[in-house]
Short mmCIF file of C-alpha atoms and ligand atoms in Angstrom, two decimals:
data_model
loop_
_atom_site.label_atom_id
_atom_site.label_comp_id
_atom_site.label_asym_id
_atom_site.label_seq_id
_atom_site.Cartn_x
_atom_site.Cartn_y
_atom_site.Cartn_z
CA MET A 1439 19.86 -28.55 -26.38
CA ARG A 1440 17.31 -26.22 -24.74
CA HIS A 1441 17.68 -22.48 -25.11
CA VAL A 1442 16.17 -20.34 -22.36
CA ALA A 1443 16.13 -16.55 -22.00
CA ILE A 1444 15.52 -15.02 -18.59
CA ILE A 1445 14.64 -11.32 -18.56
CA GLY A 1446 15.94 -9.78 -15.35
CA SER A 1447 19.09 -10.59 -13.40
CA GLY A 1448 17.75 -10.15 -9.87
CA PRO A 1449 17.13 -12.92 -7.34
CA ALA A 1450 14.20 -14.41 -9.27
CA GLY A 1451 16.26 -14.51 -12.46
CA TYR A 1452 19.34 -16.14 -10.97
CA TYR A 1453 17.45 -18.67 -8.82
CA THR A 1454 15.64 -19.71 -11.98
CA ALA A 1455 18.92 -19.99 -13.93
CA GLU A 1456 20.26 -22.17 -11.09
CA ALA A 1457 17.13 -24.30 -11.19
CA LEU A 1458 17.41 -24.76 -14.97
CA GLN A 1459 21.02 -25.89 -14.57
CA LYS A 1460 19.95 -28.46 -11.99
CA GLN A 1461 17.01 -29.54 -14.14
CA PHE A 1462 18.80 -29.89 -17.48
CA GLY A 1463 22.51 -30.14 -16.63
CA GLU A 1464 24.64 -29.69 -19.75
CA ASP A 1465 21.54 -29.78 -21.92
CA VAL A 1466 20.59 -26.12 -21.49
CA ARG A 1467 21.94 -22.70 -22.46
CA VAL A 1468 20.57 -19.84 -20.39
CA ASP A 1469 20.88 -16.16 -21.27
CA VAL A 1470 20.13 -13.79 -18.40
CA ILE A 1471 19.24 -10.49 -20.05
CA ASP A 1472 19.08 -7.18 -18.17
CA ARG A 1473 18.47 -3.60 -19.24
CA MET A 1474 21.18 -2.49 -16.78
CA PRO A 1475 24.89 -2.99 -17.53
CA VAL A 1476 25.24 -4.39 -14.00
CA PRO A 1477 23.58 -7.55 -12.64
CA PHE A 1478 21.53 -8.54 -9.58
CA GLY A 1479 18.58 -6.11 -9.81
CA LEU A 1480 16.97 -5.81 -6.38
CA ILE A 1481 20.19 -6.79 -4.61
CA ARG A 1482 22.04 -3.80 -6.00
CA PHE A 1483 19.18 -1.32 -6.35
CA GLY A 1484 16.59 -2.36 -3.74
CA VAL A 1485 18.14 -3.98 -0.66
CA ALA A 1486 19.17 -1.29 1.81
CA PRO A 1487 22.87 -0.34 1.60
CA ASP A 1488 23.34 -0.97 5.34
CA HIS A 1489 22.09 -4.56 4.96
CA GLN A 1490 25.26 -6.02 3.48
CA SER A 1491 24.60 -9.48 4.87
CA ILE A 1492 21.47 -9.70 2.68
CA LYS A 1493 23.39 -8.42 -0.34
CA ALA A 1494 25.96 -11.21 0.14
CA VAL A 1495 23.52 -13.61 -1.56
CA SER A 1496 24.81 -12.20 -4.86
CA ARG A 1497 27.90 -14.42 -4.40
CA ARG A 1498 25.60 -17.40 -4.91
CA TYR A 1499 24.23 -15.86 -8.11
CA GLU A 1500 27.78 -15.14 -9.24
CA LYS A 1501 28.58 -18.86 -9.16
CA VAL A 1502 25.65 -19.50 -11.47
CA ALA A 1503 26.59 -16.57 -13.69
CA LEU A 1504 30.15 -17.84 -14.13
CA SER A 1505 29.18 -21.36 -15.17
CA ASP A 1506 29.61 -22.33 -18.83
CA ASN A 1507 25.96 -22.73 -19.72
CA VAL A 1508 24.70 -19.45 -18.23
CA ARG A 1509 25.67 -16.01 -19.46
CA PHE A 1510 24.77 -12.45 -18.52
CA ALA A 1511 23.76 -10.12 -21.32
CA GLY A 1512 23.49 -6.65 -19.79
CA ASN A 1513 22.60 -3.30 -21.34
CA VAL A 1514 19.89 -4.98 -23.44
CA LEU A 1515 16.43 -3.46 -23.22
CA VAL A 1516 13.68 -5.95 -24.01
CA GLY A 1517 10.89 -4.17 -25.82
CA SER A 1518 13.32 -1.84 -27.55
CA ASP A 1519 16.56 -3.67 -28.47
CA VAL A 1520 14.71 -6.96 -28.90
CA SER A 1521 11.02 -7.78 -28.59
CA ILE A 1522 9.27 -10.59 -26.71
CA PRO A 1523 8.00 -12.17 -30.00
CA GLU A 1524 11.59 -12.12 -31.31
CA LEU A 1525 12.86 -13.80 -28.14
CA LEU A 1526 10.10 -16.42 -28.39
CA GLY A 1527 11.33 -17.12 -31.92
CA LEU A 1528 14.91 -17.55 -30.72
CA TYR A 1529 14.46 -19.48 -27.45
CA ASP A 1530 12.52 -22.57 -26.34
CA ALA A 1531 11.39 -20.70 -23.25
CA VAL A 1532 11.36 -17.03 -22.25
CA ILE A 1533 11.02 -16.26 -18.54
CA LEU A 1534 10.07 -12.82 -17.26
CA ALA A 1535 11.92 -12.11 -14.00
CA THR A 1536 11.44 -8.39 -14.23
CA GLY A 1537 10.53 -7.82 -10.57
CA ALA A 1538 8.25 -5.01 -9.45
CA PRO A 1539 10.27 -1.82 -9.77
CA ASP A 1540 7.36 0.64 -10.04
CA ASP A 1541 5.52 2.28 -7.14
CA ARG A 1542 1.88 1.64 -6.50
CA PRO A 1543 0.54 5.16 -6.91
CA LEU A 1544 -0.44 7.18 -3.84
CA ASP A 1545 -3.74 8.42 -5.13
CA LEU A 1546 -4.42 11.41 -2.86
CA PRO A 1547 -5.21 15.06 -3.44
CA GLY A 1548 -1.81 16.80 -3.41
CA SER A 1549 0.23 13.67 -4.09
CA GLY A 1550 1.77 15.42 -7.13
CA LEU A 1551 3.36 18.15 -4.95
CA PRO A 1552 7.17 18.38 -4.99
CA GLY A 1553 8.52 16.51 -1.97
CA VAL A 1554 6.09 13.58 -2.30
CA ILE A 1555 8.21 10.65 -3.39
CA GLY A 1556 7.52 6.97 -3.97
CA SER A 1557 9.74 4.41 -2.30
CA ALA A 1558 10.98 3.06 -5.66
CA ALA A 1559 12.44 6.48 -6.42
CA PHE A 1560 13.75 7.13 -2.90
CA VAL A 1561 15.29 3.67 -2.50
CA GLY A 1562 16.68 3.93 -6.05
CA TRP A 1563 18.22 7.30 -5.16
CA TYR A 1564 20.14 6.07 -2.11
CA ASN A 1565 21.11 2.86 -3.91
CA GLY A 1566 22.49 4.58 -7.03
CA HIS A 1567 19.85 3.59 -9.58
CA PRO A 1568 20.69 5.64 -12.69
CA GLU A 1569 17.03 6.68 -13.17
CA PHE A 1570 16.82 8.28 -9.72
CA ALA A 1571 20.29 9.77 -9.24
CA ASP A 1572 18.93 13.30 -9.76
CA LEU A 1573 15.98 12.92 -7.37
CA ASP A 1574 17.34 15.47 -4.88
CA PRO A 1575 14.79 14.77 -2.12
CA PRO A 1576 14.04 17.74 0.17
CA LEU A 1577 16.00 16.91 3.33
CA ALA A 1578 16.33 20.47 4.69
CA THR A 1579 13.14 19.95 6.68
CA PRO A 1580 12.68 19.08 10.35
CA ALA A 1581 10.15 16.32 9.69
CA ALA A 1582 9.45 13.58 7.15
CA ALA A 1583 6.47 11.27 6.87
CA VAL A 1584 6.79 7.67 5.73
CA ILE A 1585 3.51 6.06 4.63
CA GLY A 1586 3.17 2.29 5.10
CA ASN A 1587 3.92 -0.32 7.74
CA GLY A 1588 5.99 -2.78 5.70
CA ASN A 1589 9.71 -3.52 5.52
CA VAL A 1590 10.30 -0.91 2.84
CA ALA A 1591 8.86 1.74 5.18
CA LEU A 1592 11.33 0.46 7.79
CA ASP A 1593 14.27 0.68 5.38
CA VAL A 1594 13.38 4.25 4.40
CA THR A 1595 12.83 5.30 8.01
CA ARG A 1596 16.13 3.81 9.16
CA ILE A 1597 18.09 5.42 6.32
CA LEU A 1598 16.52 8.81 7.16
CA ALA A 1599 17.34 8.38 10.86
CA LYS A 1600 20.93 7.16 10.70
CA THR A 1601 24.03 9.23 11.36
CA PRO A 1602 26.93 9.24 8.86
CA ALA A 1603 28.93 6.98 11.22
CA GLU A 1604 26.18 4.36 10.98
CA PHE A 1605 26.78 4.03 7.24
CA VAL A 1606 30.31 2.71 7.73
CA GLY A 1607 30.44 -0.71 6.06
CA SER A 1608 27.48 0.08 3.83
CA ASP A 1609 27.55 0.72 0.10
CA ILE A 1610 25.33 3.79 0.23
CA VAL A 1611 25.97 5.83 -2.88
CA ALA A 1612 28.09 8.99 -2.44
CA HIS A 1613 25.40 11.56 -3.36
CA ALA A 1614 22.95 10.10 -0.82
CA PHE A 1615 25.58 9.77 1.90
CA ALA A 1616 26.47 13.46 1.52
CA ALA A 1617 22.83 14.64 1.35
CA LEU A 1618 21.71 12.57 4.34
CA GLY A 1619 24.71 13.78 6.33
CA ASN A 1620 23.49 17.36 5.84
CA ALA A 1621 19.80 16.59 6.42
CA ALA A 1622 17.84 18.62 8.98
CA ILE A 1623 15.29 15.87 9.67
CA ARG A 1624 14.73 15.31 13.38
CA THR A 1625 11.38 13.52 13.30
CA VAL A 1626 10.27 10.69 11.03
CA HIS A 1627 6.55 9.92 11.28
CA VAL A 1628 5.71 6.35 10.28
CA LEU A 1629 2.04 6.10 9.33
CA GLY A 1630 0.07 2.86 9.32
CA ARG A 1631 -3.55 2.85 8.26
CA ARG A 1632 -4.19 -0.09 10.59
CA GLY A 1633 -2.88 -1.09 14.02
CA PRO A 1634 0.20 -2.68 15.62
CA HIS A 1635 -1.24 -6.18 15.08
CA GLN A 1636 -1.57 -5.53 11.33
CA ILE A 1637 1.99 -4.41 10.57
CA ALA A 1638 3.96 -6.14 7.79
CA MET A 1639 7.35 -5.43 9.44
CA THR A 1640 9.58 -8.39 10.26
CA PRO A 1641 11.14 -8.60 13.74
CA LYS A 1642 14.83 -8.41 12.90
CA GLU A 1643 14.35 -5.29 10.77
CA LEU A 1644 11.97 -3.62 13.25
CA GLY A 1645 14.28 -4.39 16.18
CA GLU A 1646 17.07 -2.40 14.51
CA LEU A 1647 15.17 0.84 15.15
CA GLY A 1648 15.67 0.32 18.89
CA HIS A 1649 19.47 0.50 18.52
CA LEU A 1650 20.10 3.59 16.44
CA GLU A 1651 22.87 5.97 17.46
CA ASP A 1652 20.87 9.20 17.50
CA ALA A 1653 17.21 8.20 17.04
CA VAL A 1654 14.56 6.79 19.37
CA PRO A 1655 11.36 5.08 18.18
CA ARG A 1656 8.18 6.14 19.99
CA VAL A 1657 4.81 4.41 20.16
CA GLU A 1658 1.58 5.14 22.04
CA LEU A 1659 0.56 2.07 24.03
CA ASP A 1660 -3.06 3.28 23.81
CA ASP A 1661 -2.95 2.17 20.15
CA PHE A 1662 -2.28 -1.44 21.18
CA PRO A 1663 -4.79 -4.21 21.90
CA PRO A 1664 -4.49 -5.87 25.33
CA GLU A 1665 -1.09 -7.57 25.67
CA LEU A 1666 -2.76 -10.97 26.18
CA ASP A 1667 -4.01 -10.79 22.57
CA ASP A 1668 -0.41 -10.89 21.31
CA ALA A 1669 -0.38 -14.62 22.11
CA LEU A 1670 -2.79 -15.18 19.22
CA LEU A 1671 -0.38 -13.77 16.66
CA GLU A 1672 1.90 -15.92 14.50
CA PRO A 1673 5.39 -16.01 16.06
CA GLY A 1674 7.12 -13.53 13.70
CA LEU A 1675 4.42 -10.92 14.07
CA ARG A 1676 4.28 -11.52 17.83
CA LYS A 1677 8.01 -10.77 18.03
CA SER A 1678 7.58 -7.60 15.95
CA VAL A 1679 4.76 -6.43 18.23
CA SER A 1680 6.92 -7.17 21.24
CA HIS A 1681 9.63 -4.88 19.77
CA LEU A 1682 7.01 -2.17 19.37
CA ARG A 1683 5.94 -2.55 23.00
CA ASP A 1684 9.60 -2.37 24.06
CA PHE A 1685 9.96 0.92 22.18
CA ALA A 1686 7.48 2.47 24.62
CA ARG A 1687 10.06 1.99 27.39
CA LEU A 1688 12.92 3.73 25.56
CA GLU A 1689 14.07 7.14 26.80
CA GLN A 1690 14.93 9.98 24.43
CA GLY A 1691 18.03 10.78 26.54
CA ALA A 1692 20.57 12.84 24.58
CA LYS A 1693 19.43 11.52 21.22
CA THR A 1694 18.20 14.25 18.89
CA ARG A 1695 15.97 12.32 16.48
CA THR A 1696 12.61 10.66 16.95
CA ILE A 1697 10.75 8.01 14.95
CA THR A 1698 7.06 8.36 15.74
CA PHE A 1699 4.69 5.50 14.94
CA ASP A 1700 1.20 6.75 14.11
CA PHE A 1701 -1.17 3.78 13.95
CA PHE A 1702 -4.77 3.90 12.73
CA ALA A 1703 -3.63 6.83 10.60
CA ARG A 1704 -4.78 6.97 6.99
CA PRO A 1705 -3.40 9.79 4.85
CA VAL A 1706 -6.23 11.56 3.03
CA ALA A 1707 -4.55 14.63 1.52
CA ILE A 1708 -1.21 16.36 1.11
CA GLU A 1709 -1.09 20.13 1.36
CA GLY A 1710 1.41 22.93 0.85
CA GLU A 1711 2.20 26.03 -1.18
CA GLY A 1712 4.12 24.74 -4.18
CA LYS A 1713 5.65 21.92 -2.13
CA VAL A 1714 4.58 19.51 0.58
CA GLU A 1715 4.13 21.17 3.97
CA ARG A 1716 1.71 18.84 5.74
CA LEU A 1717 -0.05 15.53 5.46
CA ILE A 1718 -3.71 15.36 6.44
CA VAL A 1719 -4.46 12.11 8.21
CA GLU A 1720 -7.79 10.54 9.13
CA LYS A 1721 -7.97 8.38 12.22
CA THR A 1722 -9.28 4.90 11.53
CA ARG A 1723 -10.64 1.90 13.36
CA LEU A 1724 -10.77 -1.74 12.28
CA ASP A 1725 -13.96 -3.33 11.02
CA GLU A 1726 -14.85 -7.00 11.61
CA ARG A 1727 -12.58 -8.04 8.68
CA ASN A 1728 -9.66 -6.03 10.11
CA ALA A 1729 -9.92 -3.45 7.32
CA ALA A 1730 -9.34 0.22 8.13
CA VAL A 1731 -12.45 2.40 8.18
CA GLY A 1732 -12.31 6.15 8.61
CA THR A 1733 -13.67 7.78 11.76
CA GLY A 1734 -14.02 11.23 10.20
CA GLU A 1735 -11.55 12.67 12.72
CA THR A 1736 -8.51 14.23 11.03
CA TYR A 1737 -5.25 15.81 12.08
CA ALA A 1738 -2.23 17.33 10.32
CA VAL A 1739 1.34 16.08 10.31
CA ASP A 1740 3.76 18.89 9.44
CA CYS A 1741 6.47 17.59 7.14
CA GLY A 1742 8.57 18.71 4.19
CA LEU A 1743 9.06 15.23 2.74
CA VAL A 1744 6.61 12.36 2.23
CA VAL A 1745 7.86 8.94 1.17
CA SER A 1746 5.10 6.58 0.18
CA CYS A 1747 6.01 2.92 0.85
CA ILE A 1748 2.74 1.24 -0.04
CA GLY A 1749 3.96 -1.50 -2.35
CA TYR A 1750 5.18 -2.01 -5.88
CA LYS A 1751 4.02 -3.26 -9.25
CA THR A 1752 5.54 -4.94 -12.29
CA PRO A 1753 5.59 -2.73 -15.36
CA PRO A 1754 3.46 -4.20 -18.13
CA ILE A 1755 5.11 -5.30 -21.40
CA GLU A 1756 3.20 -4.77 -24.64
CA GLY A 1757 1.44 -7.92 -25.74
CA VAL A 1758 1.93 -9.78 -22.44
CA PRO A 1759 -1.29 -10.38 -20.43
CA TYR A 1760 -1.30 -8.29 -17.28
CA GLU A 1761 -3.35 -8.12 -14.06
CA ALA A 1762 -3.47 -4.40 -13.34
CA ASP A 1763 -5.14 -4.74 -9.92
CA ARG A 1764 -2.39 -7.07 -8.66
CA GLY A 1765 0.44 -5.35 -10.50
CA ARG A 1766 1.81 -8.54 -12.09
CA PHE A 1767 1.61 -10.62 -15.27
CA ALA A 1768 -1.50 -12.75 -15.67
CA ASN A 1769 -0.24 -16.30 -15.23
CA SER A 1770 -1.20 -19.76 -14.16
CA ASP A 1771 1.44 -21.04 -11.72
CA GLY A 1772 4.12 -19.15 -13.64
CA MET A 1773 2.94 -19.92 -17.16
CA ILE A 1774 1.75 -16.96 -19.23
CA GLY A 1775 1.39 -18.63 -22.63
CA GLU A 1776 3.21 -21.02 -24.90
CA GLY A 1777 6.93 -20.73 -24.20
CA LEU A 1778 6.41 -17.67 -21.98
CA TYR A 1779 6.74 -17.87 -18.18
CA CYS A 1780 7.23 -15.55 -15.23
CA VAL A 1781 8.88 -15.89 -11.83
CA GLY A 1782 9.34 -13.87 -8.66
CA TRP A 1783 7.47 -10.62 -8.11
CA ALA A 1784 6.51 -10.51 -11.81
CA ARG A 1785 4.62 -13.76 -11.13
CA ARG A 1786 3.38 -13.41 -7.55
CA GLY A 1787 3.23 -9.68 -6.98
CA PRO A 1788 5.56 -7.81 -4.63
CA THR A 1789 5.52 -9.98 -1.51
CA GLY A 1790 7.95 -12.31 0.19
CA THR A 1791 11.64 -12.25 0.93
CA ILE A 1792 14.52 -12.83 -1.47
CA GLY A 1793 14.53 -16.52 -0.51
CA THR A 1794 10.89 -16.92 -1.58
CA ASN A 1795 12.09 -16.62 -5.17
CA ARG A 1796 14.09 -19.84 -4.96
CA PRO A 1797 11.22 -22.38 -4.79
CA ASP A 1798 9.39 -20.17 -7.25
CA GLY A 1799 12.21 -20.50 -9.82
CA TYR A 1800 12.54 -24.25 -9.23
CA GLU A 1801 8.83 -24.75 -9.78
CA VAL A 1802 8.90 -22.92 -13.10
CA ALA A 1803 12.00 -24.89 -14.20
CA GLU A 1804 10.04 -28.10 -13.55
CA LYS A 1805 7.12 -26.75 -15.54
CA ILE A 1806 9.42 -26.02 -18.45
CA ALA A 1807 10.88 -29.53 -18.24
CA ALA A 1808 7.38 -30.98 -18.38
CA ASP A 1809 6.60 -29.12 -21.58
CA LEU A 1810 7.33 -31.69 -24.25
CA ARG A 1811 7.55 -29.17 -27.04
CA ILE A 1812 10.65 -27.66 -25.50
CA GLY A 1813 14.15 -28.69 -26.48
CA GLN A 1814 13.58 -29.90 -30.00
CA GLY A 1815 16.80 -28.21 -31.05
CA ARG A 1816 15.14 -26.00 -33.63
CA LYS A 1817 15.70 -22.63 -31.96
CA ALA A 1818 18.74 -20.47 -32.71
CA GLY A 1819 19.27 -19.47 -29.06
CA ARG A 1820 22.31 -17.44 -28.03
CA PRO A 1821 24.04 -17.13 -31.45
CA GLY A 1822 20.73 -15.96 -32.92
CA LEU A 1823 20.32 -13.26 -30.28
CA ASP A 1824 23.92 -12.15 -30.72
CA ARG A 1825 23.45 -11.76 -34.48
CA LEU A 1826 20.29 -9.74 -33.95
CA LEU A 1827 21.79 -7.45 -31.30
CA GLU A 1828 24.96 -6.92 -33.33
CA SER A 1829 22.91 -5.94 -36.36
CA ARG A 1830 21.19 -3.34 -34.15
CA GLY A 1831 24.42 -2.00 -32.71
CA VAL A 1832 23.59 -3.01 -29.12
CA ASP A 1833 26.63 -2.83 -26.80
CA VAL A 1834 26.11 -6.02 -24.78
CA VAL A 1835 27.78 -6.15 -21.34
CA THR A 1836 29.09 -9.58 -20.29
CA PHE A 1837 29.64 -10.93 -16.79
CA ARG A 1838 33.41 -10.50 -17.26
CA ASP A 1839 32.72 -6.83 -18.06
CA TRP A 1840 30.70 -6.61 -14.85
CA GLN A 1841 33.61 -8.04 -12.89
CA ARG A 1842 35.79 -5.23 -14.21
CA ILE A 1843 33.12 -2.66 -13.29
CA GLU A 1844 32.88 -4.18 -9.82
CA ALA A 1845 36.67 -4.09 -9.39
CA ALA A 1846 36.69 -0.42 -10.42
CA GLU A 1847 33.94 0.33 -7.86
CA ALA A 1848 35.92 -1.46 -5.15
CA ALA A 1849 39.08 0.45 -6.07
CA ARG A 1850 37.40 3.84 -5.54
CA ALA A 1851 35.48 2.86 -2.37
CA ARG A 1852 35.54 5.06 0.73
CA GLU A 1853 37.30 3.54 3.69
CA GLY A 1854 35.08 0.93 5.31
CA SER A 1855 32.78 0.67 2.30
CA PRO A 1856 32.79 -2.37 0.01
CA ARG A 1857 32.38 -0.24 -3.13
CA GLU A 1858 31.64 3.19 -4.48
CA LYS A 1859 28.93 2.58 -7.03
CA PHE A 1860 28.90 4.12 -10.47
CA VAL A 1861 25.58 5.83 -10.97
CA ALA A 1862 25.58 6.87 -14.64
CA ILE A 1863 25.25 4.15 -17.26
CA ALA A 1864 28.08 5.76 -19.27
CA GLU A 1865 30.38 5.49 -16.23
CA MET A 1866 29.49 1.82 -15.82
CA LEU A 1867 30.19 1.14 -19.50
CA GLY A 1868 33.43 3.12 -19.33
CA ALA A 1869 34.65 1.15 -16.31
CA ARG A 1870 34.82 -2.02 -18.43
CA GLY A 1871 38.20 -0.72 -19.58
CA ARG A 1872 37.76 -1.82 -23.18
P1 NAP B 1159 4.25 -4.57 2.13
O1 NAP B 1159 4.94 -5.48 3.05
O2 NAP B 1159 3.12 -5.11 1.33
O3 NAP B 1159 3.74 -3.30 2.97
C1 NAP B 1159 2.98 -2.29 2.37
C2 NAP B 1159 2.39 -1.42 3.46
O4 NAP B 1159 1.73 -0.33 2.82
C3 NAP B 1159 1.36 -2.10 4.35
O5 NAP B 1159 1.55 -1.68 5.66
C4 NAP B 1159 0.03 -1.59 3.78
O6 NAP B 1159 -0.99 -1.51 4.73
C5 NAP B 1159 0.43 -0.19 3.38
N1 NAP B 1159 -0.46 0.39 2.38
C6 NAP B 1159 -0.81 -0.15 1.19
N2 NAP B 1159 -1.62 0.70 0.52
C7 NAP B 1159 -1.78 1.79 1.32
C8 NAP B 1159 -2.49 3.00 1.20
N3 NAP B 1159 -3.19 3.27 0.11
N4 NAP B 1159 -2.43 3.89 2.21
C9 NAP B 1159 -1.71 3.63 3.32
N5 NAP B 1159 -1.00 2.50 3.50
C10 NAP B 1159 -1.04 1.58 2.50
O7 NAP B 1159 5.23 -3.96 1.02
P2 NAP B 1159 6.72 -3.40 1.09
O8 NAP B 1159 7.05 -2.77 2.37
O9 NAP B 1159 6.83 -2.64 -0.18
O10 NAP B 1159 7.60 -4.72 0.94
C11 NAP B 1159 7.51 -5.57 -0.21
C12 NAP B 1159 8.10 -6.94 0.12
O11 NAP B 1159 9.52 -6.83 0.24
C13 NAP B 1159 7.60 -7.50 1.44
O12 NAP B 1159 7.41 -8.88 1.32
C14 NAP B 1159 8.74 -7.17 2.38
O13 NAP B 1159 8.81 -8.01 3.51
C15 NAP B 1159 9.93 -7.35 1.47
N6 NAP B 1159 11.08 -6.60 1.99
C16 NAP B 1159 11.91 -7.24 2.86
C17 NAP B 1159 12.97 -6.56 3.40
C18 NAP B 1159 13.87 -7.27 4.38
O14 NAP B 1159 13.67 -8.44 4.66
N7 NAP B 1159 14.86 -6.65 4.95
C19 NAP B 1159 13.21 -5.23 3.09
C20 NAP B 1159 12.34 -4.59 2.21
C21 NAP B 1159 11.27 -5.28 1.66
P3 NAP B 1159 -2.16 -2.62 4.81
O15 NAP B 1159 -1.54 -3.80 5.49
O16 NAP B 1159 -3.22 -1.96 5.60
O17 NAP B 1159 -2.55 -2.92 3.38
#
């Protein structure tokens, strides 16, 4: 029997659990450990609440979670309730699937001003992450600036630009739904330090901005290279650029909100008296390697909220080798050291879609299978962890508990919403009905 612990119950964690099942069949016991009392990580706390079709992938993870040889152990904080060396003593393999929940810092003068928020915090706030429930972003402002030209910037922009009616069918958390409904924001500036051909926005997500109820995206065609050059782009990017060009044809009409794309716009400072009032932006051009270089010309973008969407990083864990510049664990094709592996964003850094984690997890499962020292039957595995956690008074949440929490969330949902999320950990634990 092989005993494997996976730390993190997001997509990378569950695809890896699935891969281990396929690899070892009945000959494996997998514990999926999470610091949260609720599973699915990025699916619950990262994927935008109005993208329910993406969130539906959790049903696949649920199948894995409900099988006999995989169990969910929530409300267990690795590093505090149990250490990595302890887990390595209990399991044949320990796999870090901890994702990349921390913001890459926006290192600018003024970036500490109130009203400057990282996307991890902002996304966590509208998705009901317990750590960010009290964020209270300043929304009583006519303009917001979103820094970055990736899909997270798109999510944040869309959420800021939607009307309450457009959240029907979403699982946006109640506090964010109410606050966004009362927001004064009429302009969202989306700032990219490079040009339209360098965006990291995928076509389906970008196209959504062209169909919002009360907001119109605006671009300056002067920022674009000649249209013939679009043919040289890979098909996905070409489609995204074609959406951007189409935006130039849209009329404001009776719509009251505008999404303004500022390309070749690199933020250099944030200013304001006690809170953010404006972003200072330097115009850029591309050098021969397509990197942004400053032109020295600056302008100000008035705004009362700045959301920085410039990428994420994996939080380091004491004693585990870490590559600070790439924001991930130091690893060789998923292997960190003897018995210790990583998958997903903790392995690769924060790039790729949810589906990218599947081959990643399968590859690491194969690596584990190839390690001959694994599966000698000498490790205590699950019963060993349970004894340890019980002796420390840790209140472990099972998948059955989660199903009760989920049922309670569904029971209190607003009309048209799949659930009304609990935000406080105590509420989640209480909803188990024990
Ligand atoms: P991303 O795709 O890497 O985009 C980060 C953006 O931030 C880039 O435009 C980058 O510009 C810019 N940036 C980085 N450092 C900057 C700085 N110092 N100043 C100004 N701009 C800076 O990251 P992401 O948006 O966080 O997304 C992470 C991953 O999740 C991506 O693979 C994304 O596709 C995925 N995701 C997918 C969905 C979806 O499918 N619906 C939704 C959300 C996220 P440069 O290119 O110039 O570096």
